[in-house]
Short mmCIF file of C-alpha atoms in Angstrom, two decimals:
data_model
loop_
_atom_site.label_atom_id
_atom_site.label_comp_id
_atom_site.label_asym_id
_atom_site.label_seq_id
_atom_site.Cartn_x
_atom_site.Cartn_y
_atom_site.Cartn_z
CA MET A 1 39.20 40.30 74.37
CA SER A 2 41.85 39.56 76.92
CA TRP A 3 42.86 36.10 78.22
CA ARG A 4 43.42 35.81 81.96
CA ARG A 5 44.45 33.12 84.33
CA GLY A 6 41.68 33.68 86.79
CA GLY A 7 38.00 32.98 86.22
CA GLY A 8 35.16 35.44 86.04
CA GLY A 9 35.29 39.14 85.65
CA ASP A 10 34.33 41.20 82.69
CA GLY A 11 32.82 38.18 80.85
CA GLY A 12 36.21 36.71 80.20
CA VAL A 13 36.95 32.99 79.63
CA SER A 14 39.93 31.32 81.28
CA ARG A 15 42.30 29.08 79.32
CA ARG A 16 41.28 26.12 81.43
CA TRP A 17 37.64 26.41 80.45
CA ALA A 18 38.51 26.85 76.77
CA PHE A 19 40.58 23.72 76.83
CA LEU A 20 37.86 21.68 78.51
CA LEU A 21 35.31 22.99 75.96
CA CYS A 22 37.54 21.87 73.01
CA VAL A 23 38.13 18.40 74.51
CA GLY A 24 34.44 17.96 75.14
CA SER A 25 33.54 19.02 71.58
CA PHE A 26 36.07 16.57 70.20
CA CYS A 27 34.63 13.70 72.23
CA LEU A 28 31.05 14.44 71.19
CA GLY A 29 32.20 14.61 67.58
CA LEU A 30 33.75 11.15 67.73
CA LEU A 31 30.71 9.68 69.44
CA PHE A 32 28.45 11.19 66.79
CA THR A 33 30.66 10.04 63.93
CA ASN A 34 30.88 6.46 65.17
CA ARG A 35 27.06 6.18 65.34
CA MET A 36 26.39 7.67 61.86
CA TRP A 37 29.24 6.16 59.80
CA THR A 38 29.96 2.44 59.81
CA LEU A 39 32.76 1.10 57.68
CA PRO A 40 31.72 -1.74 55.37
CA GLU A 41 32.76 -5.29 55.95
CA ALA A 42 35.63 -6.61 53.93
CA SER A 43 33.19 -8.91 52.10
CA GLU A 44 31.06 -5.94 51.11
CA ILE A 45 33.89 -4.02 49.40
CA ALA A 46 33.28 -4.10 45.61
CA ARG A 47 36.07 -5.92 43.77
CA PRO A 48 36.69 -5.89 40.02
CA ASN A 49 35.29 -8.96 38.13
CA ALA A 50 33.63 -10.14 41.34
CA ASN A 51 30.44 -12.21 40.82
CA VAL A 52 27.97 -11.09 43.50
CA GLU A 53 24.28 -11.54 43.71
CA GLU A 54 21.92 -8.61 43.44
CA SER A 55 20.85 -9.04 47.06
CA ASN A 56 24.52 -8.59 48.25
CA MET A 57 25.27 -5.60 46.02
CA PRO A 58 26.74 -2.74 48.06
CA VAL A 59 24.89 0.54 48.04
CA ALA A 60 28.02 2.46 47.16
CA ALA A 61 28.62 0.23 44.05
CA GLU A 62 26.52 2.33 41.64
CA CYS A 63 27.94 0.59 38.52
CA GLY A 64 26.12 -2.62 39.40
CA SER A 65 22.83 -0.72 39.67
CA LYS A 66 23.46 0.89 36.30
CA LYS A 67 24.10 -2.51 34.69
CA ILE A 68 20.81 -3.86 36.16
CA GLN A 69 19.02 -0.82 34.70
CA GLU A 70 20.68 -1.31 31.34
CA LYS A 71 19.46 -4.90 31.24
CA GLN A 72 15.98 -3.69 32.08
CA ASP A 73 16.15 -1.09 29.34
CA TYR A 74 17.31 -3.79 26.90
CA ARG A 75 14.25 -5.87 27.79
CA ASP A 76 12.07 -2.80 27.19
CA ILE A 77 13.63 -2.43 23.76
CA LEU A 78 12.86 -6.04 22.86
CA GLN A 79 9.30 -5.45 24.06
CA VAL A 80 9.09 -2.41 21.79
CA GLN A 81 10.40 -4.42 18.86
CA ASP A 82 7.87 -7.13 19.51
CA ALA A 83 5.16 -4.57 19.70
CA HIS A 84 6.36 -3.04 16.41
CA HIS A 85 6.16 -6.51 14.70
CA ASP A 86 2.66 -6.96 16.10
CA VAL A 87 1.69 -3.59 14.66
CA GLN A 88 3.03 -4.63 11.25
CA SER A 89 1.08 -7.81 11.40
CA LEU A 90 -2.00 -5.95 12.42
CA ASP A 91 -1.54 -3.53 9.49
CA LYS A 92 -1.52 -6.44 7.10
CA THR A 93 -4.63 -7.90 8.63
CA ILE A 94 -6.34 -4.47 8.43
CA ALA A 95 -5.34 -4.13 4.81
CA SER A 96 -6.88 -7.52 3.99
CA LEU A 97 -10.02 -6.60 5.84
CA GLU A 98 -10.17 -3.30 3.93
CA THR A 99 -10.08 -5.23 0.69
CA GLU A 100 -12.94 -7.46 1.89
CA LEU A 101 -14.83 -4.42 3.05
CA SER A 102 -14.38 -2.80 -0.27
CA ALA A 103 -15.70 -5.93 -1.97
CA ALA A 104 -18.79 -5.87 0.28
CA ARG A 105 -19.44 -2.23 -0.39
CA SER A 106 -19.08 -2.64 -4.15
CA LEU A 107 -21.43 -5.61 -4.08
CA GLN A 108 -23.92 -3.66 -2.04
CA GLU A 109 -23.79 -0.71 -4.48
CA SER A 110 -24.23 -3.08 -7.37
CA LEU A 111 -27.28 -4.62 -5.73
CA LEU A 112 -28.77 -1.25 -4.98
CA ASN A 113 -28.15 0.03 -8.51
CA GLY A 114 -29.53 -3.17 -10.13
CA SER A 115 -26.27 -3.75 -11.98
CA PRO A 116 -25.94 -7.10 -13.85
CA VAL A 117 -22.53 -7.50 -12.29
CA ALA A 118 -24.16 -8.16 -8.96
CA GLU A 119 -26.67 -10.64 -10.48
CA ASP A 120 -23.77 -12.67 -11.92
CA PHE A 121 -22.01 -12.83 -8.59
CA LYS A 122 -21.63 -16.50 -7.71
CA VAL A 123 -20.69 -17.88 -4.23
CA SER A 124 -17.96 -20.44 -3.85
CA GLU A 125 -18.08 -22.98 -1.08
CA SER A 126 -14.41 -22.45 -0.22
CA ILE A 127 -13.60 -18.74 -0.36
CA GLY A 128 -17.02 -17.16 -0.71
CA ARG A 129 -16.45 -16.06 -4.37
CA ARG A 130 -16.10 -17.93 -7.64
CA LYS A 131 -12.67 -18.08 -9.22
CA TYR A 132 -12.27 -16.61 -12.71
CA LEU A 133 -9.49 -16.61 -15.24
CA MET A 134 -9.66 -12.95 -16.19
CA VAL A 135 -11.72 -9.82 -16.02
CA ILE A 136 -11.58 -7.67 -19.20
CA GLY A 137 -12.48 -4.09 -18.61
CA ILE A 138 -13.10 -2.13 -21.87
CA ASN A 139 -12.39 1.51 -21.22
CA THR A 140 -15.12 3.58 -22.94
CA ALA A 141 -16.59 7.05 -22.90
CA PHE A 142 -20.07 8.58 -23.11
CA SER A 143 -19.58 9.46 -26.76
CA SER A 144 -18.35 6.01 -27.85
CA ARG A 145 -21.71 4.26 -28.52
CA LYS A 146 -20.67 3.22 -32.09
CA ARG A 147 -17.44 1.70 -30.81
CA ARG A 148 -19.27 -0.27 -28.15
CA ASP A 149 -21.83 -1.55 -30.70
CA SER A 150 -18.95 -2.63 -32.96
CA ILE A 151 -17.39 -4.64 -30.16
CA ARG A 152 -20.71 -6.17 -29.30
CA TYR A 153 -21.24 -7.32 -32.90
CA THR A 154 -17.67 -8.78 -33.20
CA TRP A 155 -15.69 -10.20 -30.35
CA MET A 156 -17.85 -9.63 -27.21
CA PRO A 157 -20.55 -12.29 -26.79
CA GLN A 158 -24.01 -11.17 -25.92
CA GLY A 159 -26.81 -12.44 -23.67
CA GLU A 160 -26.65 -16.11 -22.87
CA LYS A 161 -23.37 -16.50 -24.78
CA ARG A 162 -21.63 -14.06 -22.50
CA LYS A 163 -23.04 -15.87 -19.45
CA LYS A 164 -21.85 -19.18 -20.80
CA LEU A 165 -18.37 -17.66 -21.36
CA GLU A 166 -18.30 -16.58 -17.72
CA GLU A 167 -19.49 -19.92 -16.29
CA GLU A 168 -17.51 -22.30 -18.54
CA LYS A 169 -14.35 -20.24 -19.31
CA GLY A 170 -14.23 -17.98 -16.35
CA ILE A 171 -13.99 -14.84 -18.45
CA ILE A 172 -15.75 -11.60 -17.48
CA ILE A 173 -16.17 -8.76 -20.03
CA ARG A 174 -17.56 -5.36 -19.13
CA PHE A 175 -17.45 -1.83 -20.53
CA VAL A 176 -16.04 0.40 -17.81
CA ILE A 177 -17.47 3.90 -17.41
CA GLY A 178 -17.94 6.41 -14.52
CA HIS A 179 -20.37 9.26 -14.32
CA SER A 180 -20.55 12.87 -15.53
CA ALA A 181 -19.66 15.90 -13.48
CA ILE A 182 -23.35 16.48 -12.99
CA SER A 183 -24.52 13.07 -11.81
CA GLY A 184 -27.77 12.01 -13.23
CA GLY A 185 -27.50 14.18 -16.35
CA ILE A 186 -28.56 13.27 -19.77
CA VAL A 187 -25.41 11.31 -20.66
CA ASP A 188 -25.69 9.28 -17.41
CA ARG A 189 -29.35 8.44 -18.28
CA ALA A 190 -28.30 7.38 -21.77
CA ILE A 191 -25.74 4.91 -20.30
CA GLU A 192 -28.35 3.60 -17.89
CA ALA A 193 -30.72 2.89 -20.71
CA GLU A 194 -27.98 1.19 -22.73
CA ASP A 195 -27.03 -0.90 -19.70
CA ARG A 196 -30.68 -2.03 -19.24
CA LYS A 197 -30.70 -3.21 -22.84
CA HIS A 198 -27.40 -5.03 -22.89
CA GLY A 199 -26.37 -5.50 -19.25
CA ASP A 200 -22.67 -5.29 -20.03
CA PHE A 201 -21.47 -2.16 -18.13
CA MET A 202 -19.32 -1.77 -15.02
CA ARG A 203 -20.09 1.52 -13.47
CA ILE A 204 -17.33 2.94 -11.23
CA ASP A 205 -17.05 5.90 -8.87
CA HIS A 206 -15.22 8.22 -11.25
CA VAL A 207 -15.88 11.51 -13.00
CA GLU A 208 -15.26 10.92 -16.75
CA GLY A 209 -12.68 13.14 -18.54
CA TYR A 210 -9.83 12.69 -20.97
CA LEU A 211 -7.24 14.14 -18.50
CA ALA A 212 -8.47 11.81 -15.73
CA LEU A 213 -7.67 8.45 -17.35
CA SER A 214 -5.05 7.60 -14.79
CA GLY A 215 -7.58 7.93 -11.99
CA LYS A 216 -10.15 5.94 -14.00
CA THR A 217 -7.64 3.10 -14.51
CA LYS A 218 -6.81 2.99 -10.77
CA THR A 219 -10.44 2.95 -9.85
CA TYR A 220 -11.25 0.23 -12.40
CA PHE A 221 -8.62 -2.14 -11.00
CA ALA A 222 -9.65 -1.47 -7.35
CA THR A 223 -13.31 -2.02 -8.17
CA ALA A 224 -12.77 -5.13 -10.32
CA VAL A 225 -10.68 -6.92 -7.73
CA SER A 226 -13.38 -6.24 -5.17
CA LEU A 227 -16.14 -7.67 -7.36
CA TRP A 228 -14.44 -10.72 -8.92
CA ASP A 229 -11.74 -13.12 -7.73
CA ALA A 230 -9.67 -13.64 -10.89
CA ASP A 231 -6.17 -14.59 -11.84
CA PHE A 232 -5.75 -11.55 -14.15
CA TYR A 233 -7.36 -8.18 -14.72
CA VAL A 234 -7.14 -6.75 -18.24
CA LYS A 235 -7.67 -3.19 -19.43
CA VAL A 236 -8.53 -2.67 -23.17
CA ASP A 237 -9.44 0.44 -25.12
CA ASP A 238 -12.77 0.48 -26.94
CA ASP A 239 -11.05 0.87 -30.32
CA VAL A 240 -9.26 -2.46 -30.05
CA HIS A 241 -10.57 -5.83 -31.16
CA VAL A 242 -9.40 -8.79 -29.11
CA ASN A 243 -9.04 -12.46 -29.88
CA ILE A 244 -10.32 -13.82 -26.58
CA ALA A 245 -9.14 -17.40 -27.16
CA THR A 246 -5.53 -16.31 -27.85
CA LEU A 247 -5.55 -13.95 -24.82
CA GLY A 248 -6.90 -16.71 -22.65
CA GLN A 249 -4.08 -19.06 -23.73
CA ILE A 250 -1.40 -16.45 -23.07
CA LEU A 251 -2.65 -15.73 -19.57
CA SER A 252 -3.39 -19.36 -18.63
CA ARG A 253 0.28 -20.11 -18.96
CA LEU A 254 1.17 -17.37 -16.50
CA ALA A 255 -1.52 -18.20 -13.91
CA LEU A 256 0.91 -19.69 -11.45
CA LYS A 257 3.27 -16.73 -11.46
CA PRO A 258 2.89 -13.98 -8.87
CA ARG A 259 2.96 -10.25 -9.67
CA VAL A 260 2.81 -10.41 -13.47
CA TYR A 261 2.60 -7.26 -15.62
CA ILE A 262 2.16 -8.18 -19.31
CA GLY A 263 1.65 -6.11 -22.43
CA CYS A 264 3.38 -4.47 -25.36
CA MET A 265 6.22 -2.80 -23.53
CA LYS A 266 7.72 0.47 -24.71
CA SER A 267 9.88 3.33 -23.51
CA GLY A 268 8.80 6.48 -25.39
CA PRO A 269 10.24 9.99 -25.02
CA VAL A 270 9.07 12.29 -22.27
CA LEU A 271 7.45 15.24 -24.05
CA SER A 272 8.07 18.61 -22.28
CA GLU A 273 6.58 20.98 -24.86
CA LYS A 274 3.18 22.25 -23.99
CA GLY A 275 0.36 21.79 -26.52
CA VAL A 276 1.64 18.55 -28.06
CA ARG A 277 -0.12 15.26 -27.65
CA TYR A 278 0.95 13.21 -24.59
CA TYR A 279 2.58 16.25 -23.05
CA GLU A 280 3.97 15.41 -19.59
CA PRO A 281 3.50 18.29 -17.12
CA GLU A 282 5.89 16.53 -14.68
CA HIS A 283 8.59 16.01 -17.27
CA TRP A 284 11.23 17.39 -14.87
CA LYS A 285 10.89 14.25 -12.73
CA PHE A 286 12.39 12.12 -15.52
CA GLY A 287 15.64 13.96 -15.85
CA GLU A 288 16.97 16.26 -18.49
CA SER A 289 15.19 17.10 -21.77
CA GLY A 290 15.24 14.23 -24.21
CA ASN A 291 15.04 11.45 -21.73
CA LYS A 292 12.71 8.51 -22.06
CA TYR A 293 10.17 6.87 -19.71
CA PHE A 294 10.86 3.68 -17.95
CA ARG A 295 9.54 0.52 -19.61
CA HIS A 296 5.78 0.16 -19.42
CA ALA A 297 2.94 -1.38 -21.35
CA THR A 298 1.13 0.53 -24.07
CA GLY A 299 -2.32 1.74 -22.98
CA GLN A 300 -4.32 -0.09 -25.64
CA LEU A 301 -4.16 -3.50 -23.85
CA TYR A 302 -2.35 -4.83 -20.81
CA ALA A 303 -3.00 -7.31 -18.03
CA ILE A 304 -1.89 -7.56 -14.39
CA SER A 305 -2.20 -10.43 -11.93
CA LYS A 306 -4.39 -10.42 -8.81
CA ASP A 307 -1.59 -9.47 -6.49
CA LEU A 308 -0.91 -6.29 -8.35
CA ALA A 309 -4.60 -5.40 -8.68
CA THR A 310 -4.96 -5.88 -4.88
CA TYR A 311 -1.86 -3.74 -4.32
CA ILE A 312 -3.57 -0.94 -6.34
CA SER A 313 -6.79 -1.41 -4.43
CA ILE A 314 -5.10 -1.16 -1.01
CA ASN A 315 -2.83 1.78 -1.90
CA LYS A 316 -5.13 3.66 -4.32
CA HIS A 317 -5.16 6.82 -2.14
CA ILE A 318 -1.40 7.31 -2.26
CA LEU A 319 -0.53 6.17 -5.77
CA HIS A 320 0.58 9.11 -7.91
CA LYS A 321 -1.20 9.80 -11.22
CA TYR A 322 0.72 11.09 -14.23
CA ILE A 323 -1.09 12.59 -17.14
CA ASN A 324 -0.69 9.42 -19.22
CA GLU A 325 -2.41 6.45 -17.68
CA ASP A 326 -0.08 3.84 -19.10
CA VAL A 327 2.88 5.73 -17.62
CA SER A 328 1.03 5.92 -14.29
CA LEU A 329 0.41 2.12 -14.13
CA GLY A 330 4.05 1.42 -14.93
CA SER A 331 5.19 3.83 -12.23
CA TRP A 332 3.09 2.10 -9.57
CA PHE A 333 5.18 -1.08 -10.04
CA ILE A 334 8.60 0.55 -10.04
CA GLY A 335 10.38 -0.68 -6.95
CA LEU A 336 8.17 -3.73 -6.59
CA ASP A 337 9.15 -7.30 -7.30
CA VAL A 338 7.09 -7.45 -10.51
CA GLU A 339 7.82 -9.60 -13.62
CA HIS A 340 7.47 -7.44 -16.78
CA ILE A 341 6.48 -9.55 -19.75
CA ASP A 342 6.83 -8.06 -23.18
CA ASP A 343 4.52 -9.95 -25.55
CA LYS A 344 4.49 -8.55 -29.06
CA ARG A 345 1.19 -10.34 -29.77
CA LEU A 346 -0.41 -7.73 -27.50
CA CYS A 347 0.89 -4.88 -29.65
CA CYS A 348 -1.51 -2.92 -31.76
CA GLY A 349 -0.96 -2.86 -35.48
CA THR A 350 -0.19 -6.61 -35.77
CA PRO A 351 -1.15 -8.42 -39.01
CA PRO A 352 -4.77 -9.55 -39.47
CA GLY A 353 -5.63 -12.65 -37.53
CA LYS A 354 -3.23 -11.85 -34.69
CA LEU A 355 -4.03 -10.36 -31.27
CA PRO A 356 -5.11 -7.60 -31.02
CA LEU A 357 -6.24 -5.35 -33.95
CA LEU A 358 -7.05 -1.71 -33.93
CA HIS A 359 -10.68 -1.08 -34.85
CA THR A 360 -11.01 0.77 -38.16
#
């Protein structure tokens, strides 16, 4: 394209018109810029460490907006923490209600089954249940009729004497047994007949078996704490004879202590050889070969306070069961604030007249 002085001709543009177009474009640009862009006032310019109200915060000062947002997020965090605390409180309330619900269900089952346990249930004016000193559960099996009769004829009162022991001394004694793999079989009917005669059984929801003693112990404590409000819950084997008076004296002195675990404490070897008695299939959890168990009470007789029995009842679905029930019970209290009391009077094989004695 050629530039010429004259106008018109061949579509050309003169220098004069080009200059006028440039000047006009520049003026329009200034006009447009002045209308769309206004410089902030001096008072609106953000200064370091300046204290300004949120209403006077400049739009360009993005840091202030972020600080406001951070404060809002912090308040949200506090709300989340408060909500978490409320959830924890709610969990505790639910756990307490679950224990009460378990007690109601156990009572209902006892009433439906005609168990003497339910008939002896007494209502207290203050807490809805009578307070007892201890509940003694005698672990027994279907084939142990002779052992049960021996206990009935020696240290376990019968009939009105047992009721008087419960009412005056606050001591409950029951044989603890579950049911067979085939519910309603001949062995179950034999236990029902024996219970109708003596009325001294505590039936629990458990399938009997030698390798299932840990589960039976857990179910016993969970059921007992739901049926009776006692200071202590005792587990005894049916080949042990107990001096009830001495046991009552021992536990009475500990009634004000929380989370008590009392028995003849030991720490035997962890047996890893298959086929031997007390073989531990999970021996590898206890370290190298030759290690010993943690301290725990021997299985013939031990007692735990109400807090620990309640703990077992609430957490029964997640408590691990080892093959040996006394080891299982001790493991449930590892890591808890529990007072272990080693009382040699609760050891089997003590001299005659002491507590307790193995039945011979």
